[in-house]
mmCIF file of C-alpha atoms and ligand atoms in Angstrom:
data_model
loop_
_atom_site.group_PDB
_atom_site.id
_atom_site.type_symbol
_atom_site.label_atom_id
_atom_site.label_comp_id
_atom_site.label_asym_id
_atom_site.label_seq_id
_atom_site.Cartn_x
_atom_site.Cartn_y
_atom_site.Cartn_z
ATOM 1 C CA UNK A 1 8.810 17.860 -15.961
ATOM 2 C CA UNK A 2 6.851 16.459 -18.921
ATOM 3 C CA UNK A 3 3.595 15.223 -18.698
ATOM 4 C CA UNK A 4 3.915 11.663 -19.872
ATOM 5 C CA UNK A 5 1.090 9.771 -21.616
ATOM 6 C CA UNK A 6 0.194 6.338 -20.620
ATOM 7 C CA UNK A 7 -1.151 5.172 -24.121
ATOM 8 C CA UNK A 8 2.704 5.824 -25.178
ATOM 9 C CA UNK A 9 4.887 3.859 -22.796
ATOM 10 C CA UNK A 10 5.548 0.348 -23.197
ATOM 11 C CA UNK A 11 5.462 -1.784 -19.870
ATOM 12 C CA UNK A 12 9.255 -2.053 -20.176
ATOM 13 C CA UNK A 13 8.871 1.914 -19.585
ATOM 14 C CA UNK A 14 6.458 1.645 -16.666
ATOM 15 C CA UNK A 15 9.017 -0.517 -15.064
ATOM 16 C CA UNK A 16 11.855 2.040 -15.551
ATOM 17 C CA UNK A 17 9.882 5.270 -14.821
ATOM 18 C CA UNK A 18 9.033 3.283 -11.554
ATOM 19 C CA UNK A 19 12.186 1.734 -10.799
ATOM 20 C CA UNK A 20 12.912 1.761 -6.950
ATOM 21 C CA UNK A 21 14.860 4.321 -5.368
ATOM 22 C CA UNK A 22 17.749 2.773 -3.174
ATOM 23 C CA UNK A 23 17.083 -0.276 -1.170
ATOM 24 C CA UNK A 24 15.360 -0.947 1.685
ATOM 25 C CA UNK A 25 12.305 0.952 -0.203
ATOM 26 C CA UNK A 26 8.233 1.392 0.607
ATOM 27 C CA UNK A 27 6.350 3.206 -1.433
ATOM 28 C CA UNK A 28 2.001 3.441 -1.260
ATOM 29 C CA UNK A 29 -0.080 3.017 -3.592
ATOM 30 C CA UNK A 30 -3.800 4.461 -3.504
ATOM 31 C CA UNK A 31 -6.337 5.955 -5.247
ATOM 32 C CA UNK A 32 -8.643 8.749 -5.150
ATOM 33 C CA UNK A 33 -11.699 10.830 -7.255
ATOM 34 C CA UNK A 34 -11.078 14.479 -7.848
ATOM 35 C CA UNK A 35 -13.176 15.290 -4.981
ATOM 36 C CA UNK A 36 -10.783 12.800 -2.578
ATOM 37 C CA UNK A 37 -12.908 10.055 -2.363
ATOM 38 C CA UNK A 38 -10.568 6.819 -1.416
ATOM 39 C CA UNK A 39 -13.655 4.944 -1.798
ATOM 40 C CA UNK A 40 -16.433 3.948 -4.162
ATOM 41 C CA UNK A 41 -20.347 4.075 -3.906
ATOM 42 C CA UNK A 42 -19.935 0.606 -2.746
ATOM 43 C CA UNK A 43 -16.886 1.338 0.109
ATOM 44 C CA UNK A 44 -13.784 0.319 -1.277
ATOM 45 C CA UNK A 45 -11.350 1.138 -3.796
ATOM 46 C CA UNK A 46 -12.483 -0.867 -6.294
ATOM 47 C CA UNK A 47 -15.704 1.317 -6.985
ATOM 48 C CA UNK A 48 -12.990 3.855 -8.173
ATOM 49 C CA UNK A 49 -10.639 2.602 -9.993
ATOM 50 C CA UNK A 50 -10.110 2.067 -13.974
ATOM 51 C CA UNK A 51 -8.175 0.527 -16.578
ATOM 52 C CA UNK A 52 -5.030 2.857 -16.343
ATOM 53 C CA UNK A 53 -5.045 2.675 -12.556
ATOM 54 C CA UNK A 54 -5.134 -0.848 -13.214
ATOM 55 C CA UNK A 55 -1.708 -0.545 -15.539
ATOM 56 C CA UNK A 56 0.430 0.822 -12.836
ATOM 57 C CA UNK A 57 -1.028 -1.188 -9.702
ATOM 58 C CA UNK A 58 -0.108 -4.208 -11.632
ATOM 59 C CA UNK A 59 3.525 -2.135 -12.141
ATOM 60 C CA UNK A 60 4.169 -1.912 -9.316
ATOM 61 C CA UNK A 61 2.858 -5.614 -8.224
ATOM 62 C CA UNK A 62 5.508 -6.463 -10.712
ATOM 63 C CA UNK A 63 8.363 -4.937 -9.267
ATOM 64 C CA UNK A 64 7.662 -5.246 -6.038
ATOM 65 C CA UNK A 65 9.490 -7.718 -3.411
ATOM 66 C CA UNK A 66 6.007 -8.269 -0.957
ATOM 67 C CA UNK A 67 2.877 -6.417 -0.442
ATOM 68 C CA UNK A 68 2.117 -4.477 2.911
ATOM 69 C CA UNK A 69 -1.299 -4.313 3.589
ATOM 70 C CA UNK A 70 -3.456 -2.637 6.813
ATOM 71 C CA UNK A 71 -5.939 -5.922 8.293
ATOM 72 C CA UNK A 72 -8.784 -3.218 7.776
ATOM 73 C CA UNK A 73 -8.082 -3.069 4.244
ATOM 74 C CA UNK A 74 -7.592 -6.772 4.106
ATOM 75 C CA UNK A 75 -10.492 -7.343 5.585
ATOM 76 C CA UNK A 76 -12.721 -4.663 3.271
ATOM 77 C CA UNK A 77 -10.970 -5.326 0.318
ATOM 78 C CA UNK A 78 -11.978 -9.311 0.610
ATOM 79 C CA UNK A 79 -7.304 -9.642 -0.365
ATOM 80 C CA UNK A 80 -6.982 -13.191 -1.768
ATOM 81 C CA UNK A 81 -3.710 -12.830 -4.236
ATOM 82 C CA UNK A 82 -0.933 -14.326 -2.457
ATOM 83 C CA UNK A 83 1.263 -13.823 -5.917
ATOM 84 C CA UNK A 84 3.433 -12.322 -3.831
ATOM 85 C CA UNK A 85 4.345 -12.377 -0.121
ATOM 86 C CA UNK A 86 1.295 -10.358 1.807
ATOM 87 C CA UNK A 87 2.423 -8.726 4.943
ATOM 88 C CA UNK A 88 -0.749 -7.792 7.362
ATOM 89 C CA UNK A 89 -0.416 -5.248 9.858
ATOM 90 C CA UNK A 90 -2.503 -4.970 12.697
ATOM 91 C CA UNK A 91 -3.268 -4.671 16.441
ATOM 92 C CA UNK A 92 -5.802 -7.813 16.592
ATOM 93 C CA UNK A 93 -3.790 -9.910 14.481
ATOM 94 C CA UNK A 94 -6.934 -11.921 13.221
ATOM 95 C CA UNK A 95 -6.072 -13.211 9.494
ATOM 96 C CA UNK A 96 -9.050 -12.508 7.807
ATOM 97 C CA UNK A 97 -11.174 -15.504 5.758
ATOM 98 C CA UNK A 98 -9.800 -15.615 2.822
ATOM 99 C CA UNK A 99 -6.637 -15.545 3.957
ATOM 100 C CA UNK A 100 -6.533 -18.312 6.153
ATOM 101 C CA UNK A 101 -5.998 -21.465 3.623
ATOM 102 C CA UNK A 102 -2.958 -19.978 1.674
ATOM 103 C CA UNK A 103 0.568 -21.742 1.299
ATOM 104 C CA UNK A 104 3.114 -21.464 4.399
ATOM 105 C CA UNK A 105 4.864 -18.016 3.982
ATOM 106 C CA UNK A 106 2.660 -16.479 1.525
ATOM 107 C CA UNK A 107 1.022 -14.556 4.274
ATOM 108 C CA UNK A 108 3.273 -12.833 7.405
ATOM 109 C CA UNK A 109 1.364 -10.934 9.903
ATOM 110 C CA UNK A 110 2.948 -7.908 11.488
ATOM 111 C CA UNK A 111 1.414 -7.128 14.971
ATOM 112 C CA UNK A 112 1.457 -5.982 18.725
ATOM 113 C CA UNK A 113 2.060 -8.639 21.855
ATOM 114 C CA UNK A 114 -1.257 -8.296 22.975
ATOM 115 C CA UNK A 115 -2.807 -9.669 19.947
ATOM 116 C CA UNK A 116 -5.839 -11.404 20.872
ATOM 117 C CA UNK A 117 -5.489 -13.452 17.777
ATOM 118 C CA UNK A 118 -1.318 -14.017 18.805
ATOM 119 C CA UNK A 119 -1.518 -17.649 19.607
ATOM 120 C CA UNK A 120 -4.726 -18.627 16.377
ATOM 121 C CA UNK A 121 -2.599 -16.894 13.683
ATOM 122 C CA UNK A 122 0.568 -18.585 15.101
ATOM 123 C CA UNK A 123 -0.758 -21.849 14.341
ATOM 124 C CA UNK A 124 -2.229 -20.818 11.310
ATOM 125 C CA UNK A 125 0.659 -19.115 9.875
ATOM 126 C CA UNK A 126 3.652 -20.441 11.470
ATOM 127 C CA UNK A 127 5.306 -18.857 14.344
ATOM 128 C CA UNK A 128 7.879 -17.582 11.905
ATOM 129 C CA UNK A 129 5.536 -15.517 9.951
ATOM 130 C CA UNK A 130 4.182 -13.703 12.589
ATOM 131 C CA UNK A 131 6.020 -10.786 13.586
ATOM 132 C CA UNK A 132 5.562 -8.819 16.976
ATOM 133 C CA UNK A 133 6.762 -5.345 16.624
ATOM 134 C CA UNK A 134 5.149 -3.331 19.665
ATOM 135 C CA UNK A 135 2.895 -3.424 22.843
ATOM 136 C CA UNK A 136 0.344 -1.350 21.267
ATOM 137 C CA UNK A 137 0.855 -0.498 17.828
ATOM 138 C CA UNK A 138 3.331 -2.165 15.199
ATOM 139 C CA UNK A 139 6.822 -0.514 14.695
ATOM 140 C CA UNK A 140 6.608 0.386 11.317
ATOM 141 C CA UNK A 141 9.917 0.898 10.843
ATOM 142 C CA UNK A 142 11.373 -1.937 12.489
ATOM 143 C CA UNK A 143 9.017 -3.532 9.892
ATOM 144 C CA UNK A 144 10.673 -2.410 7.683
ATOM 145 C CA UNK A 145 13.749 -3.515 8.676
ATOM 146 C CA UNK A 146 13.058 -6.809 9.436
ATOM 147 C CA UNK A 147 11.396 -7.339 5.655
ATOM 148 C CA UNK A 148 14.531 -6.403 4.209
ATOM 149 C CA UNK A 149 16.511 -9.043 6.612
ATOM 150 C CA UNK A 150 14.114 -11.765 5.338
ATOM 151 C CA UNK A 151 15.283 -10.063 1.829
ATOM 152 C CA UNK A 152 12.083 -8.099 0.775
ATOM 153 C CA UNK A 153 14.177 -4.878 0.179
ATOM 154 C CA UNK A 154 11.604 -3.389 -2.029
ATOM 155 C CA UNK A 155 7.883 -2.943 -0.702
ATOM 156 C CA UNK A 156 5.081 -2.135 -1.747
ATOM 157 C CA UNK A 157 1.942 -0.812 0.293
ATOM 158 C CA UNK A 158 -1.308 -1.139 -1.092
ATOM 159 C CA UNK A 159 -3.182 1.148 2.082
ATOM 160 C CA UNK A 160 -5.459 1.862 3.723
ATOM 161 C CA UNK A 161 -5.723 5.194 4.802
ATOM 162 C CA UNK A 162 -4.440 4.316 8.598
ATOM 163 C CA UNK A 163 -1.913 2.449 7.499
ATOM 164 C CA UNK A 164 -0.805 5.150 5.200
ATOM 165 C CA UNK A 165 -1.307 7.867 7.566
ATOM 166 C CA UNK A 166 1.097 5.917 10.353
ATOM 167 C CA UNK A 167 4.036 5.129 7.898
ATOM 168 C CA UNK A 168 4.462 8.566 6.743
ATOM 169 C CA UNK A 169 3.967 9.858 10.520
ATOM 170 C CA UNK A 170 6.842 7.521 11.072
ATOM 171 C CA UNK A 171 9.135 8.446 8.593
ATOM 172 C CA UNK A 172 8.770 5.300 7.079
ATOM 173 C CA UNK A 173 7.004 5.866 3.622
ATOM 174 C CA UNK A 174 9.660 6.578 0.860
ATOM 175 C CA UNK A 175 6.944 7.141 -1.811
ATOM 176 C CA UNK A 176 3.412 8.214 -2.905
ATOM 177 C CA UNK A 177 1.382 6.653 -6.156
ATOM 178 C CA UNK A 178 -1.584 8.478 -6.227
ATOM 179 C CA UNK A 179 -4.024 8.009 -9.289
ATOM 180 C CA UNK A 180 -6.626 10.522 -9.338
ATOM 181 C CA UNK A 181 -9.764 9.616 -11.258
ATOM 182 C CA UNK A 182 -11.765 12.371 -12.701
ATOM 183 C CA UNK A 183 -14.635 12.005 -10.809
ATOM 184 C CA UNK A 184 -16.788 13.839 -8.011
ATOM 185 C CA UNK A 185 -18.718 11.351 -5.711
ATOM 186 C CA UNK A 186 -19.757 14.094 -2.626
ATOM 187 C CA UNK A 187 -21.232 11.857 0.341
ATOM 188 C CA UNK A 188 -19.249 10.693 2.930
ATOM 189 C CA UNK A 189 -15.665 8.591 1.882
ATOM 190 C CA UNK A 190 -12.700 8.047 3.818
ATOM 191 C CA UNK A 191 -9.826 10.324 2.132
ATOM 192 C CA UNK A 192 -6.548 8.599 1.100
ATOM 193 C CA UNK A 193 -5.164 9.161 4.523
ATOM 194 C CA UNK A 194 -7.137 8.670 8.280
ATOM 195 C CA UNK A 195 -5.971 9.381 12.083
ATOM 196 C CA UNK A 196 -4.109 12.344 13.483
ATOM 197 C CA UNK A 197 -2.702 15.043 11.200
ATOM 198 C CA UNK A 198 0.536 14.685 10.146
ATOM 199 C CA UNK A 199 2.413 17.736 7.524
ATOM 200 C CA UNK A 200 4.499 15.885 5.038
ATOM 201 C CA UNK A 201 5.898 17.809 2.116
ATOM 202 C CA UNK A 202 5.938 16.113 -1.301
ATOM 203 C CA UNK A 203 8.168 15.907 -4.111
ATOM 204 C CA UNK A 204 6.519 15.111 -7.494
ATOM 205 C CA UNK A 205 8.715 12.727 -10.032
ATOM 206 C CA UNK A 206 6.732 11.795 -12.290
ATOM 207 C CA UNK A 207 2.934 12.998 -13.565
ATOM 208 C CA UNK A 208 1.325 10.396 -15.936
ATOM 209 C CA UNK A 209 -2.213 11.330 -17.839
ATOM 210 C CA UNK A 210 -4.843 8.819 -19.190
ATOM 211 C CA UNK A 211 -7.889 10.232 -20.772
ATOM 212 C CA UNK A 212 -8.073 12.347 -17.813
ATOM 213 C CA UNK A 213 -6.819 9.687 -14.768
ATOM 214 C CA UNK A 214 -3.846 11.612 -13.426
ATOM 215 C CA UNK A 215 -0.974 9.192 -11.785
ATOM 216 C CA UNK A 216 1.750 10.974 -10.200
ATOM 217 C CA UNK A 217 4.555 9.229 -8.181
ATOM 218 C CA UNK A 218 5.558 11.833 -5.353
ATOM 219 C CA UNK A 219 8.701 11.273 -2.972
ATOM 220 C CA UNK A 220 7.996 11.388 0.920
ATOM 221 C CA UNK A 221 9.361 14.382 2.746
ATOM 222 C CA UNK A 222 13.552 14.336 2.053
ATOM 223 C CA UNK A 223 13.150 10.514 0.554
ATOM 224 C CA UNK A 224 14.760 10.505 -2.626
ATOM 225 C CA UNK A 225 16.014 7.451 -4.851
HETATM 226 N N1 LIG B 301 -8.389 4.456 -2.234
HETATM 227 C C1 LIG B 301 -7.427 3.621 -1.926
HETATM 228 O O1 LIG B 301 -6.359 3.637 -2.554
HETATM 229 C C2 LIG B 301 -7.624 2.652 -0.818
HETATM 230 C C3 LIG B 301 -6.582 1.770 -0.468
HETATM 231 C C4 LIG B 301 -6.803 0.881 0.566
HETATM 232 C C5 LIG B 301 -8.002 0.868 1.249
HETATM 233 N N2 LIG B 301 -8.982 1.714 0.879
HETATM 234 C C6 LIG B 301 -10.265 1.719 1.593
HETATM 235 O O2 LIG B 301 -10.037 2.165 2.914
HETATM 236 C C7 LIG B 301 -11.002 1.544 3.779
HETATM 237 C C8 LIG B 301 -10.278 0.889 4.954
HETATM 238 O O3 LIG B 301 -9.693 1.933 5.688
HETATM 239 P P1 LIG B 301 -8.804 1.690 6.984
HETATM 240 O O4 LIG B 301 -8.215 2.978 7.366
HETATM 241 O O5 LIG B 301 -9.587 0.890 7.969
HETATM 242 O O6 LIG B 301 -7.670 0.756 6.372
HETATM 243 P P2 LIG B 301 -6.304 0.229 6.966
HETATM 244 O O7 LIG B 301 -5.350 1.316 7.295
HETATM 245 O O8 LIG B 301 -5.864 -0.809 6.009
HETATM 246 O O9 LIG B 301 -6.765 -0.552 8.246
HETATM 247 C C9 LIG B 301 -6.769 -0.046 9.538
HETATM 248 C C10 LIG B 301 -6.468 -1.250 10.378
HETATM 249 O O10 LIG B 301 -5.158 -1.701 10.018
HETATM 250 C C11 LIG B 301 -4.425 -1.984 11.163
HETATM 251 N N3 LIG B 301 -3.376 -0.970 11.288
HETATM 252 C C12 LIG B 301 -3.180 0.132 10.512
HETATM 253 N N4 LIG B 301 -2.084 0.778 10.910
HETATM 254 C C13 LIG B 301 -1.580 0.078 11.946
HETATM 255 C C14 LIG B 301 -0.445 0.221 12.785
HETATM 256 N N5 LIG B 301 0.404 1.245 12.647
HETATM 257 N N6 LIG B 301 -0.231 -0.702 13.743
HETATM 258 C C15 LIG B 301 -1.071 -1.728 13.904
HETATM 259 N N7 LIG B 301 -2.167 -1.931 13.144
HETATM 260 C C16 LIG B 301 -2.399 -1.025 12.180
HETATM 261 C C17 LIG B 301 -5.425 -2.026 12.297
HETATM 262 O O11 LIG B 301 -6.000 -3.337 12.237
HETATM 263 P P3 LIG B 301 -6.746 -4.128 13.401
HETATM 264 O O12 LIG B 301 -8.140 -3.583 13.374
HETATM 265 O O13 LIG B 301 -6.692 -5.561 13.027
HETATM 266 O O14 LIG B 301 -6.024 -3.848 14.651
HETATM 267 C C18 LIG B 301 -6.405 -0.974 11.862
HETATM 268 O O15 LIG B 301 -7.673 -1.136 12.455
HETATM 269 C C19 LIG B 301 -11.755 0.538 2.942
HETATM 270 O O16 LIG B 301 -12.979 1.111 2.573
HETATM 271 C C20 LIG B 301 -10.876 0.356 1.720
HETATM 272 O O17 LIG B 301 -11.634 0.012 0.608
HETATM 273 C C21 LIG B 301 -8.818 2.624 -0.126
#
């Protein structure tokens, strides 16, 4: 495979060297320093990330169908863009602040029965917008499959760590974007995946370089476009 640089492709390219593999697809998109830092001096992704990183998260914003997004992230991450459809997941089901004056059906939440937010984030979001997948954690793939019913066939995760961890436990991650900035940090981060071990094999597609910043798009285990 050749080692593509990112000064050379157009955005048309971006779009085709990221095309989506067959439909329903998920693929994550997160962000690391050499050293596997997910997050920045100041605790979230943003402390890490650069201009090229910047070139394919906006990519893959692009081509995406809705955004899947963990409520801790959410919540860290202060998520406001509602430029496309942002699916929450999480146990509480509390829409975080800035969040909770968007136009109907910009935000779904994805989340268990016993939500202790179930009945707040109803009325907030509509009842059709919030989706209960579980009793104590959210089905990730029957998340899936519902998205792509509502006819979000192509989805794109945005983390965190959790989040990631649990859809590639479940089978349910087709992809990997990883951008690796060069960077050491030491001290204590959060690594780009969190919770009980999983052992996923990956299968790199594509390596991009930027003045260093490696971005590699890796298939999931035997997910393959
Ligand atoms: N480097 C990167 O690319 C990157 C990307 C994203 C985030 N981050 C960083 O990661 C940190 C946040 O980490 P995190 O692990 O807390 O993020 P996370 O995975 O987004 O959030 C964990 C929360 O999401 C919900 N959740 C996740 N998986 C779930 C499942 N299967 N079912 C139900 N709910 C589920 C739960 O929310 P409730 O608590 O509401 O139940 C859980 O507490 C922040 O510092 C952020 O900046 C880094």
């Amino acid at each position: 495979m050749d080692l593509q640089r990112l000064s050379e492709l157009s955005d048309a390219d971006l779009d085709s060297l990221y095309a989506p593999g067959s439909l329903p697809w998920l693929r994550v998109n997160m962000i690391s320093t050499l050293d596997g830092a997910a997050t920045g001096p100041d605790g979230r992704s943003g402390g890490i990330n650069n201009a090229a990183d910047k070139r394919v998260f906006q990519t893959l914003r692009r081509l995406c169908d809705a955004v899947v997004v963990g409520a801790g992230t959410a919540r860290t991450e202060a998520y406001h863009d509602v430029s496309k459809p942002l699916v929450l997941v999480g146990r509480s089901g509390h829409v975080p602040d800035r969040l909770r004056d968007t136009p109907a059906g910009s935000v779904l939440m994805a989340t268990c029965e016993g939500a202790e937010a179930l009945d707040e984030t109803r009325a907030l979001l509509g009842a059709d917008n919030v989706l209960v997948l579980g009793q104590q954690r959210v089905d990730l793939a029957r998340l899936k499959s519902v998205l792509a019913e509502r006819g979000f066939t192509h989805l794109l995760s945005e983390g965190g760590p959790h989040l990631l961890r649990d859809l590639v436990a479940e089978g349910v991650a087709d992809e990997l974007d990883w951008t690796v900035v060069p960077r050491l940090l030491a001290g204590d981060h959060p690594r780009i995946t969190a919770g009980p071990p999983v052992d996923v094999p990956l299968q790199l597609a594509l390596l991009i370089e930027a003045e260093g910043t490696l971005l590699g798009r890796w298939y999931v285990g035997e997910h393959a476009p």
